[in-house]
mmCIF file with all atom_site columns, C-alpha atoms in Angstrom:
data_model
loop_
_atom_site.group_PDB
_atom_site.id
_atom_site.type_symbol
_atom_site.label_atom_id
_atom_site.label_alt_id
_atom_site.label_comp_id
_atom_site.label_asym_id
_atom_site.label_entity_id
_atom_site.label_seq_id
_atom_site.pdbx_PDB_ins_code
_atom_site.Cartn_x
_atom_site.Cartn_y
_atom_site.Cartn_z
_atom_site.occupancy
_atom_site.B_iso_or_equiv
_atom_site.pdbx_formal_charge
_atom_site.auth_seq_id
_atom_site.auth_comp_id
_atom_site.auth_asym_id
_atom_site.auth_atom_id
_atom_site.pdbx_PDB_model_num
ATOM 1   C CA . MET T 1 1   ? 99.040  108.487 147.352 1.00 73.00 ? 99  MET T CA 1
ATOM 2   C CA . LEU T 1 2   ? 98.471  106.600 144.115 1.00 72.00 ? 100 LEU T CA 1
ATOM 3   C CA . ALA T 1 3   ? 95.528  104.512 145.336 1.00 77.00 ? 101 ALA T CA 1
ATOM 4   C CA . SER T 1 4   ? 93.024  107.122 144.206 1.00 81.00 ? 102 SER T CA 1
ATOM 5   C CA . VAL T 1 5   ? 94.773  107.759 140.859 1.00 75.00 ? 103 VAL T CA 1
ATOM 6   C CA . GLY T 1 6   ? 93.316  105.946 137.836 1.00 78.00 ? 104 GLY T CA 1
ATOM 7   C CA . GLU T 1 7   ? 95.332  103.673 135.544 1.00 72.00 ? 105 GLU T CA 1
ATOM 8   C CA . VAL T 1 8   ? 95.615  106.181 132.682 1.00 68.00 ? 106 VAL T CA 1
ATOM 9   C CA . ASP T 1 9   ? 96.728  108.977 135.006 1.00 73.00 ? 107 ASP T CA 1
ATOM 10  C CA . ARG T 1 10  ? 99.257  106.668 136.677 1.00 74.00 ? 108 ARG T CA 1
ATOM 11  C CA . ARG T 1 11  ? 100.858 105.961 133.301 1.00 70.00 ? 109 ARG T CA 1
ATOM 12  C CA . ARG T 1 12  ? 100.954 109.690 132.552 1.00 71.00 ? 110 ARG T CA 1
ATOM 13  C CA . LEU T 1 13  ? 102.499 110.346 135.957 1.00 72.00 ? 111 LEU T CA 1
ATOM 14  C CA . VAL T 1 14  ? 105.269 107.795 135.400 1.00 70.00 ? 112 VAL T CA 1
ATOM 15  C CA . GLY T 1 15  ? 105.969 109.319 131.985 1.00 69.00 ? 113 GLY T CA 1
ATOM 16  C CA . ALA T 1 16  ? 106.189 112.792 133.553 1.00 70.00 ? 114 ALA T CA 1
ATOM 17  C CA . MET T 1 17  ? 108.550 111.467 136.216 1.00 70.00 ? 115 MET T CA 1
ATOM 18  C CA . ASP T 1 18  ? 110.814 110.086 133.475 1.00 66.00 ? 116 ASP T CA 1
ATOM 19  C CA . THR T 1 19  ? 110.799 113.529 131.831 1.00 68.00 ? 117 THR T CA 1
ATOM 20  C CA . ILE T 1 20  ? 111.745 115.249 135.097 1.00 74.00 ? 118 ILE T CA 1
ATOM 21  C CA . ARG T 1 21  ? 114.575 112.779 135.709 1.00 69.00 ? 119 ARG T CA 1
ATOM 22  C CA . SER T 1 22  ? 115.914 113.225 132.157 1.00 64.00 ? 120 SER T CA 1
ATOM 23  C CA . VAL T 1 23  ? 115.930 117.022 132.524 1.00 71.00 ? 121 VAL T CA 1
ATOM 24  C CA . PHE T 1 24  ? 117.952 116.870 135.741 1.00 75.00 ? 122 PHE T CA 1
ATOM 25  C CA . GLU T 1 25  ? 120.279 114.134 134.497 1.00 73.00 ? 123 GLU T CA 1
ATOM 26  C CA . GLY T 1 26  ? 120.661 115.637 131.024 1.00 69.00 ? 124 GLY T CA 1
ATOM 27  C CA . VAL T 1 27  ? 120.013 112.284 129.369 1.00 58.00 ? 125 VAL T CA 1
ATOM 28  C CA . LEU T 1 28  ? 116.985 111.433 127.309 1.00 53.00 ? 126 LEU T CA 1
ATOM 29  C CA . PRO T 1 29  ? 115.806 107.901 128.073 1.00 54.00 ? 127 PRO T CA 1
ATOM 30  C CA . PRO T 1 30  ? 114.697 105.748 125.172 1.00 57.00 ? 128 PRO T CA 1
ATOM 31  C CA . ARG T 1 31  ? 111.001 106.277 124.613 1.00 70.00 ? 129 ARG T CA 1
ATOM 32  C CA . ALA T 1 32  ? 109.237 102.948 124.795 1.00 86.00 ? 130 ALA T CA 1
ATOM 33  C CA . VAL T 1 33  ? 106.169 102.193 122.723 1.00 91.00 ? 131 VAL T CA 1
ATOM 34  C CA . VAL T 1 34  ? 103.577 100.288 124.756 1.00 93.00 ? 132 VAL T CA 1
ATOM 35  C CA . LEU T 1 35  ? 100.609 98.547  123.119 1.00 96.00 ? 133 LEU T CA 1
ATOM 36  C CA . ARG T 1 36  ? 97.428  97.955  125.088 1.00 97.00 ? 134 ARG T CA 1
ATOM 37  C CA . PRO T 1 37  ? 93.768  97.240  124.417 1.00 97.00 ? 135 PRO T CA 1
ATOM 38  C CA . PRO T 1 38  ? 91.440  100.224 124.126 1.00 97.00 ? 136 PRO T CA 1
ATOM 39  C CA . LEU T 1 39  ? 90.216  101.601 127.463 1.00 95.00 ? 137 LEU T CA 1
ATOM 40  C CA . PRO T 1 40  ? 87.078  103.656 128.063 1.00 94.00 ? 138 PRO T CA 1
ATOM 41  C CA . GLY T 1 41  ? 87.461  106.917 126.136 1.00 95.00 ? 139 GLY T CA 1
ATOM 42  C CA . ASP T 1 42  ? 89.999  105.535 123.660 1.00 97.00 ? 140 ASP T CA 1
ATOM 43  C CA . LEU T 1 43  ? 87.479  104.759 120.924 1.00 98.00 ? 141 LEU T CA 1
ATOM 44  C CA . GLY T 1 44  ? 86.280  108.369 120.941 1.00 97.00 ? 142 GLY T CA 1
ATOM 45  C CA . TRP T 1 45  ? 89.908  109.479 120.789 1.00 98.00 ? 143 TRP T CA 1
ATOM 46  C CA . VAL T 1 46  ? 90.474  107.250 117.726 1.00 98.00 ? 144 VAL T CA 1
ATOM 47  C CA . VAL T 1 47  ? 87.549  108.881 115.913 1.00 98.00 ? 145 VAL T CA 1
ATOM 48  C CA . GLN T 1 48  ? 88.477  112.428 116.919 1.00 98.00 ? 146 GLN T CA 1
ATOM 49  C CA . ARG T 1 49  ? 92.179  112.152 116.063 1.00 98.00 ? 147 ARG T CA 1
ATOM 50  C CA . HIS T 1 50  ? 91.543  110.478 112.707 1.00 97.00 ? 148 HIS T CA 1
ATOM 51  C CA . GLY T 1 51  ? 89.024  113.173 111.787 1.00 97.00 ? 149 GLY T CA 1
ATOM 52  C CA . ALA T 1 52  ? 91.140  116.131 112.901 1.00 97.00 ? 150 ALA T CA 1
ATOM 53  C CA . LEU T 1 53  ? 94.501  114.935 111.611 1.00 97.00 ? 151 LEU T CA 1
ATOM 54  C CA . TYR T 1 54  ? 93.351  113.605 108.253 1.00 97.00 ? 152 TYR T CA 1
ATOM 55  C CA . ALA T 1 55  ? 91.473  116.861 107.626 1.00 97.00 ? 153 ALA T CA 1
ATOM 56  C CA . ALA T 1 56  ? 94.581  118.896 108.473 1.00 96.00 ? 154 ALA T CA 1
ATOM 57  C CA . GLU T 1 57  ? 97.100  116.742 106.590 1.00 96.00 ? 155 GLU T CA 1
ATOM 58  C CA . TYR T 1 58  ? 95.118  115.464 103.600 1.00 96.00 ? 156 TYR T CA 1
ATOM 59  C CA . GLY T 1 59  ? 92.061  117.724 103.333 1.00 96.00 ? 157 GLY T CA 1
ATOM 60  C CA . LEU T 1 60  ? 89.592  114.912 104.042 1.00 96.00 ? 158 LEU T CA 1
ATOM 61  C CA . ASP T 1 61  ? 86.116  116.100 104.984 1.00 97.00 ? 159 ASP T CA 1
ATOM 62  C CA . ALA T 1 62  ? 83.694  115.046 107.727 1.00 97.00 ? 160 ALA T CA 1
ATOM 63  C CA . THR T 1 63  ? 82.520  112.013 105.738 1.00 97.00 ? 161 THR T CA 1
ATOM 64  C CA . PHE T 1 64  ? 85.872  110.396 106.548 1.00 97.00 ? 162 PHE T CA 1
ATOM 65  C CA . GLU T 1 65  ? 85.390  110.988 110.270 1.00 97.00 ? 163 GLU T CA 1
ATOM 66  C CA . ALA T 1 66  ? 81.889  109.504 109.914 1.00 98.00 ? 164 ALA T CA 1
ATOM 67  C CA . LEU T 1 67  ? 83.415  106.372 108.343 1.00 97.00 ? 165 LEU T CA 1
ATOM 68  C CA . VAL T 1 68  ? 85.881  106.049 111.222 1.00 98.00 ? 166 VAL T CA 1
ATOM 69  C CA . ALA T 1 69  ? 83.020  106.499 113.705 1.00 98.00 ? 167 ALA T CA 1
ATOM 70  C CA . ARG T 1 70  ? 81.047  103.673 112.009 1.00 98.00 ? 168 ARG T CA 1
ATOM 71  C CA . ILE T 1 71  ? 84.059  101.332 112.054 1.00 97.00 ? 169 ILE T CA 1
ATOM 72  C CA . VAL T 1 72  ? 84.690  102.062 115.736 1.00 98.00 ? 170 VAL T CA 1
ATOM 73  C CA . ALA T 1 73  ? 80.993  101.748 116.640 1.00 97.00 ? 171 ALA T CA 1
ATOM 74  C CA . ASP T 1 74  ? 80.705  98.390  114.856 1.00 97.00 ? 172 ASP T CA 1
ATOM 75  C CA . TYR T 1 75  ? 83.806  97.143  116.658 1.00 97.00 ? 173 TYR T CA 1
ATOM 76  C CA . ALA T 1 76  ? 82.573  98.319  120.059 1.00 97.00 ? 174 ALA T CA 1
ATOM 77  C CA . ALA T 1 77  ? 79.090  96.904  119.574 1.00 96.00 ? 175 ALA T CA 1
ATOM 78  C CA . SER T 1 78  ? 79.872  93.435  118.340 1.00 94.00 ? 176 SER T CA 1
ATOM 79  C CA . HIS T 1 79  ? 83.499  92.372  118.125 1.00 94.00 ? 177 HIS T CA 1
ATOM 80  C CA . ASP T 1 80  ? 84.427  88.811  119.036 1.00 95.00 ? 178 ASP T CA 1
ATOM 81  C CA . PRO T 1 81  ? 87.623  88.987  121.132 1.00 96.00 ? 179 PRO T CA 1
ATOM 82  C CA . ARG T 1 82  ? 88.739  85.597  119.807 1.00 96.00 ? 180 ARG T CA 1
ATOM 83  C CA . THR T 1 83  ? 88.886  86.886  116.234 1.00 97.00 ? 181 THR T CA 1
ATOM 84  C CA . GLU T 1 84  ? 88.983  90.690  116.519 1.00 98.00 ? 182 GLU T CA 1
ATOM 85  C CA . ALA T 1 85  ? 91.141  93.074  118.537 1.00 98.00 ? 183 ALA T CA 1
ATOM 86  C CA . GLY T 1 86  ? 92.227  96.676  118.802 1.00 98.00 ? 184 GLY T CA 1
ATOM 87  C CA . TRP T 1 87  ? 95.346  98.301  120.177 1.00 98.00 ? 185 TRP T CA 1
ATOM 88  C CA . ILE T 1 88  ? 96.280  101.734 121.395 1.00 98.00 ? 186 ILE T CA 1
ATOM 89  C CA . ALA T 1 89  ? 99.968  102.645 121.246 1.00 98.00 ? 187 ALA T CA 1
ATOM 90  C CA . GLU T 1 90  ? 101.293 104.780 124.083 1.00 95.00 ? 188 GLU T CA 1
ATOM 91  C CA . VAL T 1 91  ? 104.511 106.688 124.583 1.00 91.00 ? 189 VAL T CA 1
ATOM 92  C CA . ASP T 1 92  ? 105.182 108.195 128.003 1.00 86.00 ? 190 ASP T CA 1
ATOM 93  C CA . GLY T 1 93  ? 101.670 107.234 129.106 1.00 87.00 ? 191 GLY T CA 1
ATOM 94  C CA . ALA T 1 94  ? 99.918  109.157 126.313 1.00 92.00 ? 192 ALA T CA 1
ATOM 95  C CA . PRO T 1 95  ? 98.077  107.604 123.342 1.00 96.00 ? 193 PRO T CA 1
ATOM 96  C CA . VAL T 1 96  ? 99.945  108.067 120.072 1.00 97.00 ? 194 VAL T CA 1
ATOM 97  C CA . GLY T 1 97  ? 98.461  105.483 117.728 1.00 98.00 ? 195 GLY T CA 1
ATOM 98  C CA . SER T 1 98  ? 95.810  102.887 116.990 1.00 98.00 ? 196 SER T CA 1
ATOM 99  C CA . ILE T 1 99  ? 95.035  99.845  114.886 1.00 98.00 ? 197 ILE T CA 1
ATOM 100 C CA . PHE T 1 100 ? 92.263  97.237  114.706 1.00 98.00 ? 198 PHE T CA 1
ATOM 101 C CA . CYS T 1 101 ? 91.971  93.702  113.358 1.00 98.00 ? 199 CYS T CA 1
ATOM 102 C CA . VAL T 1 102 ? 88.418  92.769  112.360 1.00 98.00 ? 200 VAL T CA 1
ATOM 103 C CA . ARG T 1 103 ? 86.842  89.869  110.506 1.00 97.00 ? 201 ARG T CA 1
ATOM 104 C CA . ALA T 1 104 ? 86.301  90.607  106.815 1.00 96.00 ? 202 ALA T CA 1
ATOM 105 C CA . ASP T 1 105 ? 85.111  87.181  105.721 1.00 95.00 ? 203 ASP T CA 1
ATOM 106 C CA . GLU T 1 106 ? 85.621  83.506  106.483 1.00 95.00 ? 204 GLU T CA 1
ATOM 107 C CA . GLY T 1 107 ? 89.390  83.150  106.912 1.00 97.00 ? 205 GLY T CA 1
ATOM 108 C CA . VAL T 1 108 ? 90.064  86.796  106.034 1.00 98.00 ? 206 VAL T CA 1
ATOM 109 C CA . ALA T 1 109 ? 91.024  89.495  108.530 1.00 98.00 ? 207 ALA T CA 1
ATOM 110 C CA . LYS T 1 110 ? 90.907  93.211  107.805 1.00 98.00 ? 208 LYS T CA 1
ATOM 111 C CA . LEU T 1 111 ? 93.421  95.705  109.147 1.00 98.00 ? 209 LEU T CA 1
ATOM 112 C CA . ARG T 1 112 ? 91.609  98.933  110.094 1.00 98.00 ? 210 ARG T CA 1
ATOM 113 C CA . LEU T 1 113 ? 92.379  102.416 111.398 1.00 98.00 ? 211 LEU T CA 1
ATOM 114 C CA . LEU T 1 114 ? 96.171  102.504 111.528 1.00 98.00 ? 212 LEU T CA 1
ATOM 115 C CA . PHE T 1 115 ? 97.001  105.907 112.952 1.00 96.00 ? 213 PHE T CA 1
ATOM 116 C CA . VAL T 1 116 ? 100.145 107.507 114.391 1.00 97.00 ? 214 VAL T CA 1
ATOM 117 C CA . GLU T 1 117 ? 100.322 110.969 115.934 1.00 97.00 ? 215 GLU T CA 1
ATOM 118 C CA . PRO T 1 118 ? 102.787 113.291 114.156 1.00 95.00 ? 216 PRO T CA 1
ATOM 119 C CA . ALA T 1 119 ? 104.960 113.660 117.288 1.00 92.00 ? 217 ALA T CA 1
ATOM 120 C CA . ALA T 1 120 ? 105.421 109.865 117.448 1.00 93.00 ? 218 ALA T CA 1
ATOM 121 C CA . ARG T 1 121 ? 106.267 109.323 113.792 1.00 93.00 ? 219 ARG T CA 1
ATOM 122 C CA . GLY T 1 122 ? 109.719 107.895 113.167 1.00 91.00 ? 220 GLY T CA 1
ATOM 123 C CA . MET T 1 123 ? 109.679 105.967 116.463 1.00 93.00 ? 221 MET T CA 1
ATOM 124 C CA . GLY T 1 124 ? 108.485 102.694 114.925 1.00 94.00 ? 222 GLY T CA 1
ATOM 125 C CA . VAL T 1 125 ? 104.942 103.052 116.279 1.00 97.00 ? 223 VAL T CA 1
ATOM 126 C CA . GLY T 1 126 ? 103.240 102.269 112.965 1.00 97.00 ? 224 GLY T CA 1
ATOM 127 C CA . GLY T 1 127 ? 105.363 99.202  112.289 1.00 97.00 ? 225 GLY T CA 1
ATOM 128 C CA . THR T 1 128 ? 104.869 97.955  115.841 1.00 97.00 ? 226 THR T CA 1
ATOM 129 C CA . LEU T 1 129 ? 101.094 98.307  115.505 1.00 98.00 ? 227 LEU T CA 1
ATOM 130 C CA . VAL T 1 130 ? 100.962 96.560  112.118 1.00 98.00 ? 228 VAL T CA 1
ATOM 131 C CA . ASP T 1 131 ? 103.218 93.735  113.310 1.00 98.00 ? 229 ASP T CA 1
ATOM 132 C CA . GLU T 1 132 ? 101.006 93.127  116.355 1.00 98.00 ? 230 GLU T CA 1
ATOM 133 C CA . CYS T 1 133 ? 97.862  93.185  114.221 1.00 98.00 ? 231 CYS T CA 1
ATOM 134 C CA . VAL T 1 134 ? 99.336  90.635  111.795 1.00 98.00 ? 232 VAL T CA 1
ATOM 135 C CA . ARG T 1 135 ? 100.519 88.411  114.683 1.00 98.00 ? 233 ARG T CA 1
ATOM 136 C CA . PHE T 1 136 ? 97.033  88.466  116.164 1.00 98.00 ? 234 PHE T CA 1
ATOM 137 C CA . ALA T 1 137 ? 95.456  87.569  112.809 1.00 98.00 ? 235 ALA T CA 1
ATOM 138 C CA . ARG T 1 138 ? 97.781  84.572  112.478 1.00 98.00 ? 236 ARG T CA 1
ATOM 139 C CA . ARG T 1 139 ? 97.030  83.399  116.037 1.00 97.00 ? 237 ARG T CA 1
ATOM 140 C CA . ALA T 1 140 ? 93.293  83.805  115.378 1.00 97.00 ? 238 ALA T CA 1
ATOM 141 C CA . GLY T 1 141 ? 93.584  81.400  112.437 1.00 97.00 ? 239 GLY T CA 1
ATOM 142 C CA . TYR T 1 142 ? 93.039  83.769  109.514 1.00 98.00 ? 240 TYR T CA 1
ATOM 143 C CA . ARG T 1 143 ? 94.638  82.686  106.247 1.00 98.00 ? 241 ARG T CA 1
ATOM 144 C CA . GLU T 1 144 ? 94.981  86.202  104.831 1.00 98.00 ? 242 GLU T CA 1
ATOM 145 C CA . MET T 1 145 ? 94.635  89.851  105.759 1.00 98.00 ? 243 MET T CA 1
ATOM 146 C CA . VAL T 1 146 ? 93.347  92.715  103.638 1.00 98.00 ? 244 VAL T CA 1
ATOM 147 C CA . LEU T 1 147 ? 93.312  96.466  104.008 1.00 98.00 ? 245 LEU T CA 1
ATOM 148 C CA . TYR T 1 148 ? 92.054  99.568  102.268 1.00 97.00 ? 246 TYR T CA 1
ATOM 149 C CA . THR T 1 149 ? 94.106  102.751 102.050 1.00 97.00 ? 247 THR T CA 1
ATOM 150 C CA . GLN T 1 150 ? 94.694  105.709 99.782  1.00 95.00 ? 248 GLN T CA 1
ATOM 151 C CA . ASP T 1 151 ? 97.718  106.561 97.674  1.00 95.00 ? 249 ASP T CA 1
ATOM 152 C CA . VAL T 1 152 ? 98.345  109.801 99.603  1.00 94.00 ? 250 VAL T CA 1
ATOM 153 C CA . LEU T 1 153 ? 99.124  107.890 102.818 1.00 95.00 ? 251 LEU T CA 1
ATOM 154 C CA . LEU T 1 154 ? 102.735 107.309 101.830 1.00 94.00 ? 252 LEU T CA 1
ATOM 155 C CA . ALA T 1 155 ? 104.172 106.403 105.255 1.00 95.00 ? 253 ALA T CA 1
ATOM 156 C CA . ALA T 1 156 ? 101.410 103.870 105.900 1.00 96.00 ? 254 ALA T CA 1
ATOM 157 C CA . ARG T 1 157 ? 101.928 102.332 102.472 1.00 96.00 ? 255 ARG T CA 1
ATOM 158 C CA . ARG T 1 158 ? 105.651 101.847 103.244 1.00 97.00 ? 256 ARG T CA 1
ATOM 159 C CA . ILE T 1 159 ? 104.777 100.155 106.552 1.00 97.00 ? 257 ILE T CA 1
ATOM 160 C CA . TYR T 1 160 ? 102.347 97.814  104.779 1.00 98.00 ? 258 TYR T CA 1
ATOM 161 C CA . GLN T 1 161 ? 104.981 96.921  102.169 1.00 97.00 ? 259 GLN T CA 1
ATOM 162 C CA . ARG T 1 162 ? 107.585 96.180  104.870 1.00 97.00 ? 260 ARG T CA 1
ATOM 163 C CA . ALA T 1 163 ? 105.056 93.896  106.581 1.00 97.00 ? 261 ALA T CA 1
ATOM 164 C CA . GLY T 1 164 ? 104.628 91.934  103.335 1.00 98.00 ? 262 GLY T CA 1
ATOM 165 C CA . PHE T 1 165 ? 101.332 93.322  102.066 1.00 98.00 ? 263 PHE T CA 1
ATOM 166 C CA . VAL T 1 166 ? 100.962 93.436  98.284  1.00 98.00 ? 264 VAL T CA 1
ATOM 167 C CA . LEU T 1 167 ? 99.002  96.109  96.408  1.00 98.00 ? 265 LEU T CA 1
ATOM 168 C CA . GLU T 1 168 ? 96.170  94.395  94.538  1.00 98.00 ? 266 GLU T CA 1
ATOM 169 C CA . SER T 1 169 ? 94.338  97.336  93.008  1.00 97.00 ? 267 SER T CA 1
ATOM 170 C CA . ALA T 1 170 ? 94.307  101.117 92.791  1.00 97.00 ? 268 ALA T CA 1
ATOM 171 C CA . THR T 1 171 ? 91.207  102.912 91.566  1.00 97.00 ? 269 THR T CA 1
ATOM 172 C CA . PRO T 1 172 ? 90.916  106.679 91.042  1.00 97.00 ? 270 PRO T CA 1
ATOM 173 C CA . ALA T 1 173 ? 88.059  108.100 93.113  1.00 96.00 ? 271 ALA T CA 1
ATOM 174 C CA . PHE T 1 174 ? 86.647  111.248 94.629  1.00 97.00 ? 272 PHE T CA 1
ATOM 175 C CA . VAL T 1 175 ? 86.066  110.317 98.261  1.00 96.00 ? 273 VAL T CA 1
ATOM 176 C CA . TYR T 1 176 ? 85.984  112.264 101.512 1.00 96.00 ? 274 TYR T CA 1
ATOM 177 C CA . GLY T 1 177 ? 86.132  115.497 99.522  1.00 96.00 ? 275 GLY T CA 1
ATOM 178 C CA . VAL T 1 178 ? 89.394  114.797 97.655  1.00 96.00 ? 276 VAL T CA 1
ATOM 179 C CA . ASP T 1 179 ? 90.685  113.034 94.552  1.00 96.00 ? 277 ASP T CA 1
ATOM 180 C CA . VAL T 1 180 ? 92.704  109.954 95.500  1.00 95.00 ? 278 VAL T CA 1
ATOM 181 C CA . ALA T 1 181 ? 93.469  106.456 94.350  1.00 96.00 ? 279 ALA T CA 1
ATOM 182 C CA . GLU T 1 182 ? 91.695  103.940 96.589  1.00 97.00 ? 280 GLU T CA 1
ATOM 183 C CA . GLU T 1 183 ? 93.974  100.964 97.171  1.00 97.00 ? 281 GLU T CA 1
ATOM 184 C CA . GLN T 1 184 ? 93.305  97.388  98.221  1.00 98.00 ? 282 GLN T CA 1
ATOM 185 C CA . TRP T 1 185 ? 96.218  95.447  99.748  1.00 98.00 ? 283 TRP T CA 1
ATOM 186 C CA . ARG T 1 186 ? 96.517  91.760  100.723 1.00 98.00 ? 284 ARG T CA 1
ATOM 187 C CA . LEU T 1 187 ? 98.843  89.645  102.864 1.00 98.00 ? 285 LEU T CA 1
ATOM 188 C CA . SER T 1 188 ? 98.932  85.842  102.896 1.00 98.00 ? 286 SER T CA 1
ATOM 189 C CA . LEU T 1 189 ? 99.264  84.642  106.472 1.00 97.00 ? 287 LEU T CA 1
#
């Protein structure tokens, strides 16, 4: 029966089966976070979810979604799998988060596009994604990792601090239709 079912739908099916079992047994199983490389369709999902959620939660305009689209397009068009990688986090077979490690400069990796769906927040998804990204950067031979964020992204900033990143600069700016402080963070690997 499952031979004709695609990989993504199989994962969704298994997640649904776990839900059915938990309803009948009255016990909620622990919800595992699974990291995997992006599959066809995932890169579009990353762009769409960043654009929609950041507009709803922070008032960012379409120029932010355009930035995300450029980052994703550059990654898809020319990433070197030895030195760059992306991950999609799943819970119950559904995508709930993303992150990318790309080359910034000789010996310097850049963490990009950390995202966690609201329903998956508090499950450790963000920390799991950042930890995997940092591990990959170390294995790829980078000596340090940098990232850009904004002061309004409080949960992400806490995750970066827990991972050992240090805030290097904060500059007031009007970007993506809002007033923010643009922040640069760095981690020695």
